[in-house]
Amino acid sequence: MPQKPLLGLTRDEREAAGRLLNAFFHDYEESVARRPLVPEVDREVLSGLLETPFPDQGIGVEGVFHEIKEKILPNSTTVAHPRFLAYVQGPPNGIAPYAEAIAATINQNCNFWQLSPAASVVERSVIRWLGGLFGYGDEAGGILTGGGSIATLNALTTALHVRRPHFREQGLQTTGPQLVVYTSVEAHRSVDKAAAILGIGLDNVRHIPTDDQYRMRVDLLEETVRADRAAGLDPFCAVATPGTVTSGSIDPIDAVADVCAREDLWLHLDGAYGALFVLSERKRAAFEACHRADSIALDPHKLLFAPLEAGCLLVRDRTRLARAYAFSASYIAADEDPLMVDYMDYGPQLSRSFKALKIWSALQTFGVDTFRAVTDHVLDLAQYLADLVEAAPDLELMASPSLTAVCLRIKGATEADHTAVLAELIEDGTALLGPARLAGRHGIRACVTNYRTTRDDIELIVTRLSDIARAGHGKDIGTPEMAR
Ligand SMILES: Cc1ncc(COP(=O)(O)O)c(C=O)c1O
C-alpha cells in the first residue's frame, strides 16, 4: 500500500471530509435565518476555548470538523442572516464556497502568467468585464485586491507615480510643492488612510463639504484646488465617491471630471460600495461618466456577493499601473508575453491567491442577469424600507436613499437612545443595523446588501422600530435608562 504523504488525507479521510463539509453547508443554509445575528460572547471564555495549545498528535478530520462546529460556528456573526443589514456586507453567493475550495486545491500563484496561465486569463476576463461595465476600453487594465481600501491605496500610488515621474527613485524626499488630495466630507476613511500611508499626510487631504444630498460640492472643489495652487501647493488627485458609505449618495462624477480635466488632477472613484449598482438599468445613468475617471475602486465582495476578500482596482490606462508596480528580479523566470498579464506588475504583492475564480464561477453559474436582478432586488427593498419609515409616525428618514443605505431616526431620540435601540434589536433577534451620522445628526443605518432579505424582513424591522419608538415616547427615549 502506498504511504500517504504526511500532510495528505487518505481516501477514507477525504470521503469523511467531503461528507462532513456537505453536511456543514446544508445545516448552515437551512439554519441561517434562525441563527443568532451576533453571538453572545464571553471574551474570556472564548479565548479559553480557542487559545488552547495545539496538539502534538492531530485530532484528525472528524475531530477538526467537530471543533469547528462546536467552537467556531457558535461564536461567529451570521453575516448571511436575512436581517443582517449593518455596514456594507453581503453574504457569499451559493457557488462561492466550492470555488474557494477549488482555488485552495489548485493553489495557483497569480503573480506571473507561467505559474498560473488559466488563472491569469480568468482574472483578465473578470477585469475586462468589470471595466466594460464602466465604458473602459482596450487600454484599461486592473487587478483584484483584498478590498476597496487596498484598491484606493493602489490607485493613489499609481497617481503619485504619474505626477512625480521620479517617485520610484526619490520617493517623496525630493523638493517640490506639497501634494494635495481632494475628497468629500462623506468619503470613506480609506482615502485618508491611503494618504497617510503614502506619506502625503492627512493635513494635505481636503474634505470638501457636500450639498443637501451629501454629494461633493463641485464649486467648492474647484475653489479649493485653485486656492491651494495659488498658495504654491500641488493639487494632484480628486477622489469622488459614487455611493458614499453612510447615505449611498453619488457624487456628480461628470462635473468632478470636468474640474479634474481643467485643473490637471487624477480622478479616482471610490466605488467600493456603489460602483456595481451600474448593473441596475435604473441606476446606470448615474454611472455614465465613470469612463472619464483615471481609476475606479470597486468591491466584488459586496455587490457580487463574492466571499471576502475580493476588491478590484481598474485603471483607464494600464501602463500607468505597471509604471508604479513593475519590477524585474533575477530570481523570477517570467518571460513577458503581450497576450498574457503578469499581475505582480500591477500591484505590490508577489504571491497572490486565485481570487478571480470565485467571481468568474459565480458569473458563469448564475449569469449576469441574475446579478442584475439581485441588484434591483436590494434597491427595491431599500426603497420599501424608506417608504415604510416615511409612513411611520415615530420615525423619520435622514436622507432619501440613492442606493441601498437607508439612514433613519426615531423622532426625538438622542444618540444614546439610538445606540440602545441598536442593542435591543440585536438582543431580541430583530436585526443587526448600524449607527449613522450625517451632517452632525445621529441615527440608525440599514444597508440592504443581502440577497436573502425579503419584504417581510423589512416590515418586521420597521414594526419593531415603531414599537420601540412608541414605547419609549415620554418614558425611556431621551432618558439615561434607555441608554443602557
Ligand atoms: C465607500 C467605501 N469605500 C471603501 C470601503 C472599504 O472597502 P473594503 O472594506 O473592501 O476595504 C467601503 C466599505 O464599506 C465603502 O463603503
Short mmCIF file of C-alpha atoms and ligand atoms in Angstrom, two decimals:
data_model
loop_
_atom_site.label_atom_id
_atom_site.label_comp_id
_atom_site.label_asym_id
_atom_site.label_seq_id
_atom_site.Cartn_x
_atom_site.Cartn_y
_atom_site.Cartn_z
CA MET A 1 0.00 0.00 0.00
CA PRO A 2 1.43 3.41 -0.90
CA GLN A 3 2.06 5.52 2.19
CA LYS A 4 0.01 8.68 2.49
CA PRO A 5 2.02 11.89 2.41
CA LEU A 6 2.47 13.40 5.87
CA LEU A 7 0.04 16.24 5.32
CA GLY A 8 -2.30 14.45 2.94
CA LEU A 9 -5.57 12.65 3.59
CA THR A 10 -6.35 9.01 2.86
CA ARG A 11 -9.21 8.14 0.56
CA ASP A 12 -11.41 7.38 3.60
CA GLU A 13 -10.48 10.66 5.24
CA ARG A 14 -11.26 12.53 2.02
CA GLU A 15 -14.63 10.90 1.90
CA ALA A 16 -15.31 11.77 5.53
CA ALA A 17 -14.21 15.37 4.96
CA GLY A 18 -16.49 15.64 1.91
CA ARG A 19 -19.44 14.20 3.83
CA LEU A 20 -18.85 16.48 6.81
CA LEU A 21 -18.39 19.53 4.63
CA ASN A 22 -21.57 18.82 2.74
CA ALA A 23 -23.47 18.39 5.99
CA PHE A 24 -21.96 21.64 7.28
CA PHE A 25 -23.05 23.57 4.16
CA HIS A 26 -26.50 22.03 4.33
CA ASP A 27 -27.06 22.72 8.04
CA TYR A 28 -25.76 26.25 7.70
CA GLU A 29 -28.03 27.08 4.78
CA GLU A 30 -31.07 25.57 6.49
CA SER A 31 -30.45 27.33 9.80
CA VAL A 32 -29.16 30.70 8.66
CA ALA A 33 -32.34 32.68 9.38
CA ARG A 34 -32.62 31.13 12.85
CA ARG A 35 -29.02 31.61 13.91
CA PRO A 36 -28.19 34.46 16.31
CA LEU A 37 -27.16 37.55 14.39
CA VAL A 38 -24.33 38.21 16.78
CA PRO A 39 -23.02 35.53 19.12
CA GLU A 40 -23.24 36.14 22.81
CA VAL A 41 -19.56 36.22 23.53
CA ASP A 42 -17.86 35.99 26.87
CA ARG A 43 -14.43 37.10 25.75
CA GLU A 44 -12.61 35.24 28.47
CA VAL A 45 -14.48 32.01 27.83
CA LEU A 46 -13.96 32.39 24.10
CA SER A 47 -10.22 32.90 24.49
CA GLY A 48 -10.06 29.88 26.79
CA LEU A 49 -12.00 27.85 24.28
CA LEU A 50 -9.87 28.66 21.26
CA GLU A 51 -6.44 29.58 22.57
CA THR A 52 -5.62 26.10 23.72
CA PRO A 53 -2.20 24.65 22.92
CA PHE A 54 -2.08 22.84 19.58
CA PRO A 55 -1.94 19.07 19.95
CA ASP A 56 1.25 17.18 19.26
CA GLN A 57 -0.88 14.37 17.86
CA GLY A 58 -3.53 15.65 15.48
CA ILE A 59 -7.24 15.21 16.20
CA GLY A 60 -7.99 14.16 12.63
CA VAL A 61 -10.66 15.12 10.14
CA GLU A 62 -13.69 14.27 12.26
CA GLY A 63 -12.07 15.97 15.23
CA VAL A 64 -11.41 19.23 13.44
CA PHE A 65 -14.93 19.38 11.98
CA HIS A 66 -16.28 18.80 15.47
CA GLU A 67 -14.17 21.69 16.83
CA ILE A 68 -15.35 24.00 14.05
CA LYS A 69 -19.00 23.09 14.63
CA GLU A 70 -18.83 23.37 18.40
CA LYS A 71 -16.47 26.27 18.92
CA ILE A 72 -16.01 28.39 15.80
CA LEU A 73 -19.51 28.45 14.33
CA PRO A 74 -21.44 29.34 17.53
CA ASN A 75 -19.03 32.22 18.11
CA SER A 76 -19.30 33.68 14.63
CA THR A 77 -21.52 36.50 13.38
CA THR A 78 -24.26 35.36 11.00
CA VAL A 79 -23.45 37.64 8.10
CA ALA A 80 -25.82 35.70 5.84
CA HIS A 81 -28.82 36.25 8.16
CA PRO A 82 -31.57 37.97 6.12
CA ARG A 83 -31.74 40.79 8.66
CA PHE A 84 -28.01 41.41 8.85
CA LEU A 85 -28.14 44.92 7.40
CA ALA A 86 -25.15 46.52 9.05
CA TYR A 87 -22.21 48.01 7.18
CA VAL A 88 -21.92 47.05 3.50
CA GLN A 89 -21.52 43.36 3.71
CA GLY A 90 -23.37 40.75 1.75
CA PRO A 91 -23.45 37.02 2.24
CA PRO A 92 -21.44 34.93 -0.19
CA ASN A 93 -23.27 33.52 -3.21
CA GLY A 94 -24.05 29.81 -3.29
CA ILE A 95 -21.24 28.61 -5.54
CA ALA A 96 -18.57 30.62 -3.68
CA PRO A 97 -17.55 28.04 -1.06
CA TYR A 98 -17.00 25.45 -3.79
CA ALA A 99 -14.95 27.83 -5.94
CA GLU A 100 -12.89 28.74 -2.87
CA ALA A 101 -12.22 25.07 -2.16
CA ILE A 102 -11.07 24.52 -5.73
CA ALA A 103 -8.87 27.63 -5.63
CA ALA A 104 -7.27 26.27 -2.45
CA THR A 105 -6.79 22.87 -4.08
CA ILE A 106 -5.01 24.03 -7.21
CA ASN A 107 -3.42 26.93 -5.30
CA GLN A 108 -2.38 28.95 -8.33
CA ASN A 109 0.09 31.69 -7.63
CA CYS A 110 -1.27 34.62 -9.61
CA ASN A 111 1.99 36.51 -9.82
CA PHE A 112 3.32 35.79 -13.33
CA TRP A 113 1.41 34.02 -16.03
CA GLN A 114 3.66 30.97 -16.44
CA LEU A 115 2.87 29.94 -12.86
CA SER A 116 -0.87 30.37 -13.33
CA PRO A 117 -1.78 30.55 -17.03
CA ALA A 118 -5.52 29.87 -16.77
CA ALA A 119 -5.84 31.97 -13.61
CA SER A 120 -4.12 34.89 -15.33
CA VAL A 121 -6.61 34.79 -18.19
CA VAL A 122 -9.57 34.30 -15.83
CA GLU A 123 -8.50 37.36 -13.84
CA ARG A 124 -8.14 39.37 -17.03
CA SER A 125 -11.57 38.29 -18.23
CA VAL A 126 -13.12 39.37 -14.92
CA ILE A 127 -11.26 42.69 -15.06
CA ARG A 128 -12.33 43.27 -18.68
CA TRP A 129 -15.93 42.56 -17.84
CA LEU A 130 -15.81 44.90 -14.87
CA GLY A 131 -14.04 47.60 -16.90
CA GLY A 132 -16.62 47.22 -19.66
CA LEU A 133 -19.42 47.99 -17.20
CA PHE A 134 -17.98 51.49 -16.85
CA GLY A 135 -17.11 52.02 -20.50
CA TYR A 136 -13.39 51.41 -20.09
CA GLY A 137 -11.72 50.40 -23.37
CA ASP A 138 -8.90 48.10 -24.53
CA GLU A 139 -6.24 50.23 -22.92
CA ALA A 140 -7.65 49.68 -19.47
CA GLY A 141 -6.48 47.09 -17.00
CA GLY A 142 -6.61 46.37 -13.34
CA ILE A 143 -6.08 43.90 -10.60
CA LEU A 144 -8.11 42.09 -7.98
CA THR A 145 -7.23 43.20 -4.47
CA GLY A 146 -8.06 42.40 -0.86
CA GLY A 147 -10.80 45.05 -0.89
CA GLY A 148 -11.79 48.58 -1.76
CA SER A 149 -9.37 50.18 0.71
CA ILE A 150 -6.39 48.46 -0.88
CA ALA A 151 -7.69 49.34 -4.34
CA THR A 152 -7.81 53.02 -3.37
CA LEU A 153 -4.33 52.82 -1.83
CA ASN A 154 -3.04 51.30 -5.07
CA ALA A 155 -4.84 53.96 -7.11
CA LEU A 156 -3.27 56.81 -5.16
CA THR A 157 0.12 55.14 -5.50
CA THR A 158 -0.37 54.95 -9.27
CA ALA A 159 -1.43 58.58 -9.39
CA LEU A 160 1.68 59.59 -7.42
CA HIS A 161 3.97 57.85 -9.90
CA VAL A 162 2.28 59.66 -12.75
CA ARG A 163 2.52 63.03 -11.06
CA ARG A 164 6.10 62.60 -9.87
CA PRO A 165 7.99 60.68 -12.58
CA HIS A 166 10.97 60.18 -10.24
CA PHE A 167 8.88 58.96 -7.35
CA ARG A 168 10.27 55.44 -7.69
CA GLU A 169 13.87 56.59 -7.24
CA GLN A 170 13.40 59.53 -4.92
CA GLY A 171 10.17 58.89 -3.08
CA LEU A 172 8.63 61.97 -1.54
CA GLN A 173 12.04 63.17 -0.34
CA THR A 174 12.53 65.49 -3.27
CA THR A 175 11.85 69.14 -3.07
CA GLY A 176 8.67 70.14 -4.74
CA PRO A 177 5.42 71.60 -3.63
CA GLN A 178 3.28 69.55 -1.25
CA LEU A 179 0.87 67.20 -2.97
CA VAL A 180 -2.82 67.63 -2.10
CA VAL A 181 -5.71 65.15 -2.39
CA TYR A 182 -9.37 66.20 -2.56
CA THR A 183 -12.36 64.21 -1.44
CA SER A 184 -15.63 64.96 0.33
CA VAL A 185 -16.60 65.07 3.99
CA GLU A 186 -18.69 61.94 3.31
CA ALA A 187 -15.74 59.97 1.84
CA HIS A 188 -14.69 56.68 3.37
CA ARG A 189 -11.73 56.76 5.74
CA SER A 190 -9.77 54.58 3.32
CA VAL A 191 -8.95 57.75 1.37
CA ASP A 192 -7.38 59.36 4.45
CA LYS A 193 -5.66 56.11 5.28
CA ALA A 194 -4.12 55.85 1.81
CA ALA A 195 -2.85 59.45 2.03
CA ALA A 196 -1.39 58.77 5.47
CA ILE A 197 0.30 55.53 4.37
CA LEU A 198 1.77 57.11 1.25
CA GLY A 199 3.32 59.99 3.16
CA ILE A 200 1.06 62.61 1.63
CA GLY A 201 -0.18 63.39 5.11
CA LEU A 202 -3.67 63.95 6.46
CA ASP A 203 -3.04 67.70 6.53
CA ASN A 204 -2.92 67.51 2.76
CA VAL A 205 -6.30 65.84 2.33
CA ARG A 206 -9.10 68.33 1.74
CA HIS A 207 -12.58 67.21 2.74
CA ILE A 208 -14.88 69.23 0.55
CA PRO A 209 -18.34 69.98 2.00
CA THR A 210 -21.39 68.32 0.49
CA ASP A 211 -24.77 69.57 -0.72
CA ASP A 212 -28.12 68.77 0.91
CA GLN A 213 -27.97 65.28 -0.60
CA TYR A 214 -24.49 64.58 0.78
CA ARG A 215 -22.77 64.89 -2.63
CA MET A 216 -19.48 66.67 -3.07
CA ARG A 217 -19.88 70.41 -3.80
CA VAL A 218 -18.07 70.74 -7.11
CA ASP A 219 -17.95 74.53 -6.93
CA LEU A 220 -16.10 74.27 -3.61
CA LEU A 221 -13.81 71.60 -5.00
CA GLU A 222 -12.68 73.89 -7.80
CA GLU A 223 -12.38 76.88 -5.49
CA THR A 224 -10.23 74.90 -3.02
CA VAL A 225 -7.98 73.50 -5.74
CA ARG A 226 -7.37 76.99 -7.10
CA ALA A 227 -6.68 78.42 -3.67
CA ASP A 228 -4.18 75.63 -2.94
CA ARG A 229 -2.44 76.13 -6.26
CA ALA A 230 -2.26 79.87 -5.65
CA ALA A 231 -0.69 79.08 -2.26
CA GLY A 232 2.08 77.13 -4.00
CA LEU A 233 0.78 73.61 -3.31
CA ASP A 234 0.44 70.82 -5.89
CA PRO A 235 -3.17 69.56 -6.19
CA PHE A 236 -2.83 66.15 -7.82
CA CYS A 237 -5.78 63.87 -7.15
CA ALA A 238 -9.51 64.03 -6.51
CA VAL A 239 -11.40 61.07 -5.09
CA ALA A 240 -15.11 61.13 -5.82
CA THR A 241 -17.50 58.60 -4.34
CA PRO A 242 -20.27 57.03 -6.38
CA GLY A 243 -22.06 55.60 -3.35
CA THR A 244 -20.93 57.12 -0.06
CA VAL A 245 -20.64 54.74 2.83
CA THR A 246 -23.27 56.35 5.05
CA SER A 247 -26.05 57.52 2.74
CA GLY A 248 -25.14 55.95 -0.62
CA SER A 249 -25.00 59.40 -2.21
CA ILE A 250 -23.44 59.58 -5.65
CA ASP A 251 -21.02 62.44 -6.20
CA PRO A 252 -21.56 64.28 -9.52
CA ILE A 253 -18.90 62.37 -11.42
CA ASP A 254 -19.17 64.26 -14.70
CA ALA A 255 -18.80 67.65 -13.05
CA VAL A 256 -15.90 66.44 -10.88
CA ALA A 257 -14.26 65.03 -14.03
CA ASP A 258 -14.59 68.48 -15.67
CA VAL A 259 -12.77 70.07 -12.73
CA CYS A 260 -10.08 67.37 -12.87
CA ALA A 261 -9.61 67.97 -16.59
CA ARG A 262 -9.34 71.75 -16.10
CA GLU A 263 -7.09 71.50 -13.08
CA ASP A 264 -4.96 68.54 -14.20
CA LEU A 265 -5.95 66.19 -11.38
CA TRP A 266 -6.02 62.41 -11.39
CA LEU A 267 -9.65 61.36 -10.86
CA HIS A 268 -10.15 58.29 -8.71
CA LEU A 269 -13.60 56.92 -7.95
CA ASP A 270 -14.13 55.11 -4.69
CA GLY A 271 -16.85 52.80 -5.89
CA ALA A 272 -16.29 50.18 -3.19
CA TYR A 273 -19.90 50.37 -2.13
CA GLY A 274 -21.68 51.93 -5.05
CA ALA A 275 -19.99 51.29 -8.37
CA LEU A 276 -21.51 47.88 -9.00
CA PHE A 277 -25.00 49.37 -8.92
CA VAL A 278 -24.15 50.13 -12.52
CA LEU A 279 -25.62 46.65 -13.04
CA SER A 280 -29.08 48.08 -12.47
CA GLU A 281 -30.66 49.60 -15.55
CA ARG A 282 -32.37 52.12 -13.25
CA LYS A 283 -29.10 53.43 -11.84
CA ARG A 284 -26.94 53.24 -14.95
CA ALA A 285 -27.26 56.92 -15.86
CA ALA A 286 -25.65 57.94 -12.56
CA PHE A 287 -22.52 55.99 -13.53
CA GLU A 288 -22.33 57.11 -17.15
CA ALA A 289 -19.35 59.41 -16.59
CA CYS A 290 -17.25 56.76 -14.82
CA HIS A 291 -15.30 56.14 -18.02
CA ARG A 292 -13.74 59.59 -17.55
CA ALA A 293 -12.07 58.54 -14.29
CA ASP A 294 -8.41 57.58 -14.29
CA SER A 295 -9.11 54.78 -11.84
CA ILE A 296 -12.02 53.08 -10.11
CA ALA A 297 -12.07 51.01 -6.92
CA LEU A 298 -14.90 48.54 -6.51
CA ASP A 299 -15.75 45.54 -4.39
CA PRO A 300 -16.95 42.21 -5.78
CA HIS A 301 -17.10 41.11 -2.14
CA LYS A 302 -20.02 43.45 -1.73
CA LEU A 303 -22.46 43.51 -4.63
CA LEU A 304 -21.20 40.43 -6.49
CA PHE A 305 -21.54 38.53 -3.23
CA ALA A 306 -18.07 37.04 -3.51
CA PRO A 307 -16.72 35.86 -0.16
CA LEU A 308 -14.06 38.03 1.43
CA GLU A 309 -11.66 39.07 0.08
CA ALA A 310 -12.38 40.39 -3.38
CA GLY A 311 -11.78 44.03 -4.24
CA CYS A 312 -10.72 45.46 -7.55
CA LEU A 313 -8.80 48.39 -8.97
CA LEU A 314 -9.47 49.41 -12.56
CA VAL A 315 -7.14 51.85 -14.31
CA ARG A 316 -8.07 53.50 -17.59
CA ASP A 317 -4.50 53.25 -18.91
CA ARG A 318 -2.94 50.07 -17.58
CA THR A 319 0.61 51.13 -18.48
CA ARG A 320 0.33 53.54 -15.55
CA LEU A 321 -0.24 50.66 -13.16
CA ALA A 322 2.85 48.94 -14.49
CA ARG A 323 4.85 52.16 -14.15
CA ALA A 324 4.11 52.12 -10.43
CA TYR A 325 4.46 48.44 -9.75
CA ALA A 326 6.57 46.54 -12.33
CA PHE A 327 9.99 45.48 -11.05
CA SER A 328 12.19 42.83 -12.65
CA ALA A 329 14.07 40.36 -10.49
CA SER A 330 16.72 37.81 -11.46
CA TYR A 331 15.06 35.09 -9.35
CA ILE A 332 11.82 35.21 -11.33
CA ALA A 333 11.74 33.41 -14.66
CA ALA A 334 8.95 35.44 -16.19
CA ASP A 335 9.00 35.94 -19.94
CA GLU A 336 6.80 38.77 -20.97
CA ASP A 337 4.10 37.86 -23.41
CA PRO A 338 1.88 40.53 -24.91
CA LEU A 339 -1.03 38.09 -24.81
CA MET A 340 -0.72 37.45 -21.10
CA VAL A 341 -0.67 39.50 -17.90
CA ASP A 342 1.80 39.25 -15.05
CA TYR A 343 -0.28 40.51 -12.14
CA MET A 344 2.80 41.07 -9.98
CA ASP A 345 3.38 44.09 -12.28
CA TYR A 346 0.03 45.63 -11.36
CA GLY A 347 0.24 45.70 -7.57
CA PRO A 348 2.51 45.40 -4.54
CA GLN A 349 2.03 41.64 -3.97
CA LEU A 350 4.17 38.91 -5.46
CA SER A 351 2.41 35.76 -4.26
CA ARG A 352 -1.32 36.17 -4.88
CA SER A 353 -4.28 33.85 -4.49
CA PHE A 354 -6.70 32.94 -7.26
CA LYS A 355 -9.40 35.44 -6.24
CA ALA A 356 -10.76 35.65 -9.75
CA LEU A 357 -12.06 32.08 -9.66
CA LYS A 358 -14.85 32.81 -7.19
CA ILE A 359 -16.04 35.80 -9.21
CA TRP A 360 -15.76 34.01 -12.55
CA SER A 361 -17.52 30.89 -11.17
CA ALA A 362 -20.45 32.93 -9.85
CA LEU A 363 -20.85 34.83 -13.12
CA GLN A 364 -20.77 31.53 -15.02
CA THR A 365 -23.08 29.69 -12.62
CA PHE A 366 -25.78 32.30 -12.21
CA GLY A 367 -25.28 34.51 -15.29
CA VAL A 368 -25.05 38.28 -15.36
CA ASP A 369 -28.84 38.70 -15.49
CA THR A 370 -29.15 37.15 -12.04
CA PHE A 371 -26.74 39.72 -10.64
CA ARG A 372 -28.76 42.47 -12.31
CA ALA A 373 -31.90 41.02 -10.71
CA VAL A 374 -30.25 40.85 -7.26
CA THR A 375 -29.13 44.47 -7.61
CA ASP A 376 -32.70 45.53 -8.40
CA HIS A 377 -33.98 43.35 -5.55
CA VAL A 378 -31.86 45.09 -2.92
CA LEU A 379 -32.66 48.51 -4.41
CA ASP A 380 -36.39 47.72 -4.22
CA LEU A 381 -36.09 46.59 -0.61
CA ALA A 382 -34.21 49.74 0.37
CA GLN A 383 -36.90 51.88 -1.23
CA TYR A 384 -39.59 49.83 0.52
CA LEU A 385 -37.81 50.39 3.82
CA ALA A 386 -37.62 54.12 3.14
CA ASP A 387 -41.33 54.22 2.24
CA LEU A 388 -42.30 52.41 5.45
CA VAL A 389 -40.12 54.72 7.53
CA GLU A 390 -41.72 57.77 5.93
CA ALA A 391 -45.17 56.40 6.68
CA ALA A 392 -44.33 55.59 10.32
CA PRO A 393 -45.36 58.49 12.58
CA ASP A 394 -42.49 57.99 15.06
CA LEU A 395 -39.70 57.54 12.51
CA GLU A 396 -38.07 59.84 10.01
CA LEU A 397 -35.63 59.47 7.12
CA MET A 398 -32.32 61.31 7.41
CA ALA A 399 -31.79 61.30 3.64
CA SER A 400 -33.69 59.93 0.70
CA PRO A 401 -31.78 56.80 -0.31
CA SER A 402 -29.80 56.89 -3.57
CA LEU A 403 -28.81 53.23 -3.37
CA THR A 404 -29.49 50.74 -0.58
CA ALA A 405 -28.24 52.54 2.53
CA VAL A 406 -31.20 53.90 4.47
CA CYS A 407 -30.48 56.31 7.32
CA LEU A 408 -33.33 56.91 9.73
CA ARG A 409 -34.10 58.34 13.13
CA ILE A 410 -36.56 57.76 15.88
CA LYS A 411 -38.12 61.17 16.32
CA GLY A 412 -36.89 62.82 19.48
CA ALA A 413 -34.29 60.16 20.24
CA THR A 414 -30.80 61.04 21.42
CA GLU A 415 -27.62 59.40 20.17
CA ALA A 416 -27.57 57.23 23.30
CA ASP A 417 -31.17 56.19 22.62
CA HIS A 418 -30.26 55.11 19.11
CA THR A 419 -27.31 53.14 20.45
CA ALA A 420 -29.62 51.43 22.94
CA VAL A 421 -32.13 50.66 20.19
CA LEU A 422 -29.42 49.03 18.07
CA ALA A 423 -28.51 46.83 21.04
CA GLU A 424 -32.15 45.97 21.66
CA LEU A 425 -32.66 44.93 18.05
CA ILE A 426 -29.73 42.55 18.33
CA GLU A 427 -30.84 41.23 21.68
CA ASP A 428 -34.34 40.34 20.57
CA GLY A 429 -33.07 38.91 17.28
CA THR A 430 -34.77 41.51 15.08
CA ALA A 431 -31.81 42.77 13.09
CA LEU A 432 -28.23 43.93 13.06
CA LEU A 433 -28.23 47.54 11.91
CA GLY A 434 -25.53 50.17 12.28
CA PRO A 435 -25.17 53.72 13.55
CA ALA A 436 -25.41 56.68 11.16
CA ARG A 437 -24.08 60.19 11.38
CA LEU A 438 -24.97 62.69 8.70
CA ALA A 439 -24.24 66.40 8.89
CA GLY A 440 -23.83 66.14 12.64
CA ARG A 441 -27.16 64.29 13.13
CA HIS A 442 -27.13 60.78 14.51
CA GLY A 443 -29.41 57.91 13.73
CA ILE A 444 -29.60 54.34 12.54
CA ARG A 445 -28.44 52.92 9.24
CA ALA A 446 -29.74 49.85 7.44
CA CYS A 447 -27.85 48.84 4.34
CA VAL A 448 -29.62 46.22 2.26
CA THR A 449 -26.79 44.21 0.75
CA ASN A 450 -28.27 40.81 1.26
CA TYR A 451 -29.94 38.70 -1.42
CA ARG A 452 -31.76 36.70 1.26
CA THR A 453 -33.62 39.71 2.69
CA THR A 454 -37.36 39.83 1.94
CA ARG A 455 -40.13 42.42 2.28
CA ASP A 456 -41.30 40.54 5.39
CA ASP A 457 -37.89 41.15 6.97
CA ILE A 458 -38.12 44.85 6.19
CA GLU A 459 -41.64 45.06 7.63
CA LEU A 460 -40.55 43.28 10.79
CA ILE A 461 -37.71 45.75 11.32
CA VAL A 462 -39.90 48.82 10.83
CA THR A 463 -42.66 47.43 13.03
CA ARG A 464 -40.19 46.72 15.80
CA LEU A 465 -38.60 50.17 15.49
CA SER A 466 -42.03 51.79 15.64
CA ASP A 467 -42.92 49.71 18.71
CA ILE A 468 -39.72 50.74 20.45
CA ALA A 469 -40.27 54.36 19.50
CA ARG A 470 -43.85 54.31 20.78
CA ALA A 471 -42.92 52.56 23.99
CA GLY A 472 -40.09 54.99 24.52
CA HIS A 473 -42.03 58.18 23.93
CA GLY A 474 -42.23 60.23 27.07
CA LYS A 475 -40.66 57.38 29.01
CA ASP A 476 -37.31 55.93 28.07
CA ILE A 477 -36.39 57.78 24.91
CA GLY A 478 -34.13 60.57 25.96
CA THR A 479 -33.57 59.27 29.46
CA PRO A 480 -30.35 57.69 30.72
CA GLU A 481 -32.10 54.33 31.44
CA MET A 482 -32.72 53.90 27.75
CA ALA A 483 -29.03 54.31 27.07
CA ARG A 484 -28.06 51.02 28.60
C1 LIG B 1 -17.35 53.92 0.01
C2 LIG B 1 -16.47 52.86 0.59
N1 LIG B 1 -15.15 52.90 0.36
C3 LIG B 1 -14.31 51.98 0.87
C4 LIG B 1 -14.79 50.95 1.64
C5 LIG B 1 -13.82 49.95 2.18
O1 LIG B 1 -13.88 48.78 1.43
P1 LIG B 1 -13.14 47.47 1.98
O2 LIG B 1 -13.79 47.14 3.27
O3 LIG B 1 -13.41 46.47 0.90
O4 LIG B 1 -11.70 47.80 2.11
C6 LIG B 1 -16.15 50.86 1.91
C7 LIG B 1 -16.69 49.79 2.75
O5 LIG B 1 -17.85 49.68 3.02
C8 LIG B 1 -17.03 51.83 1.36
O6 LIG B 1 -18.35 51.80 1.59
#
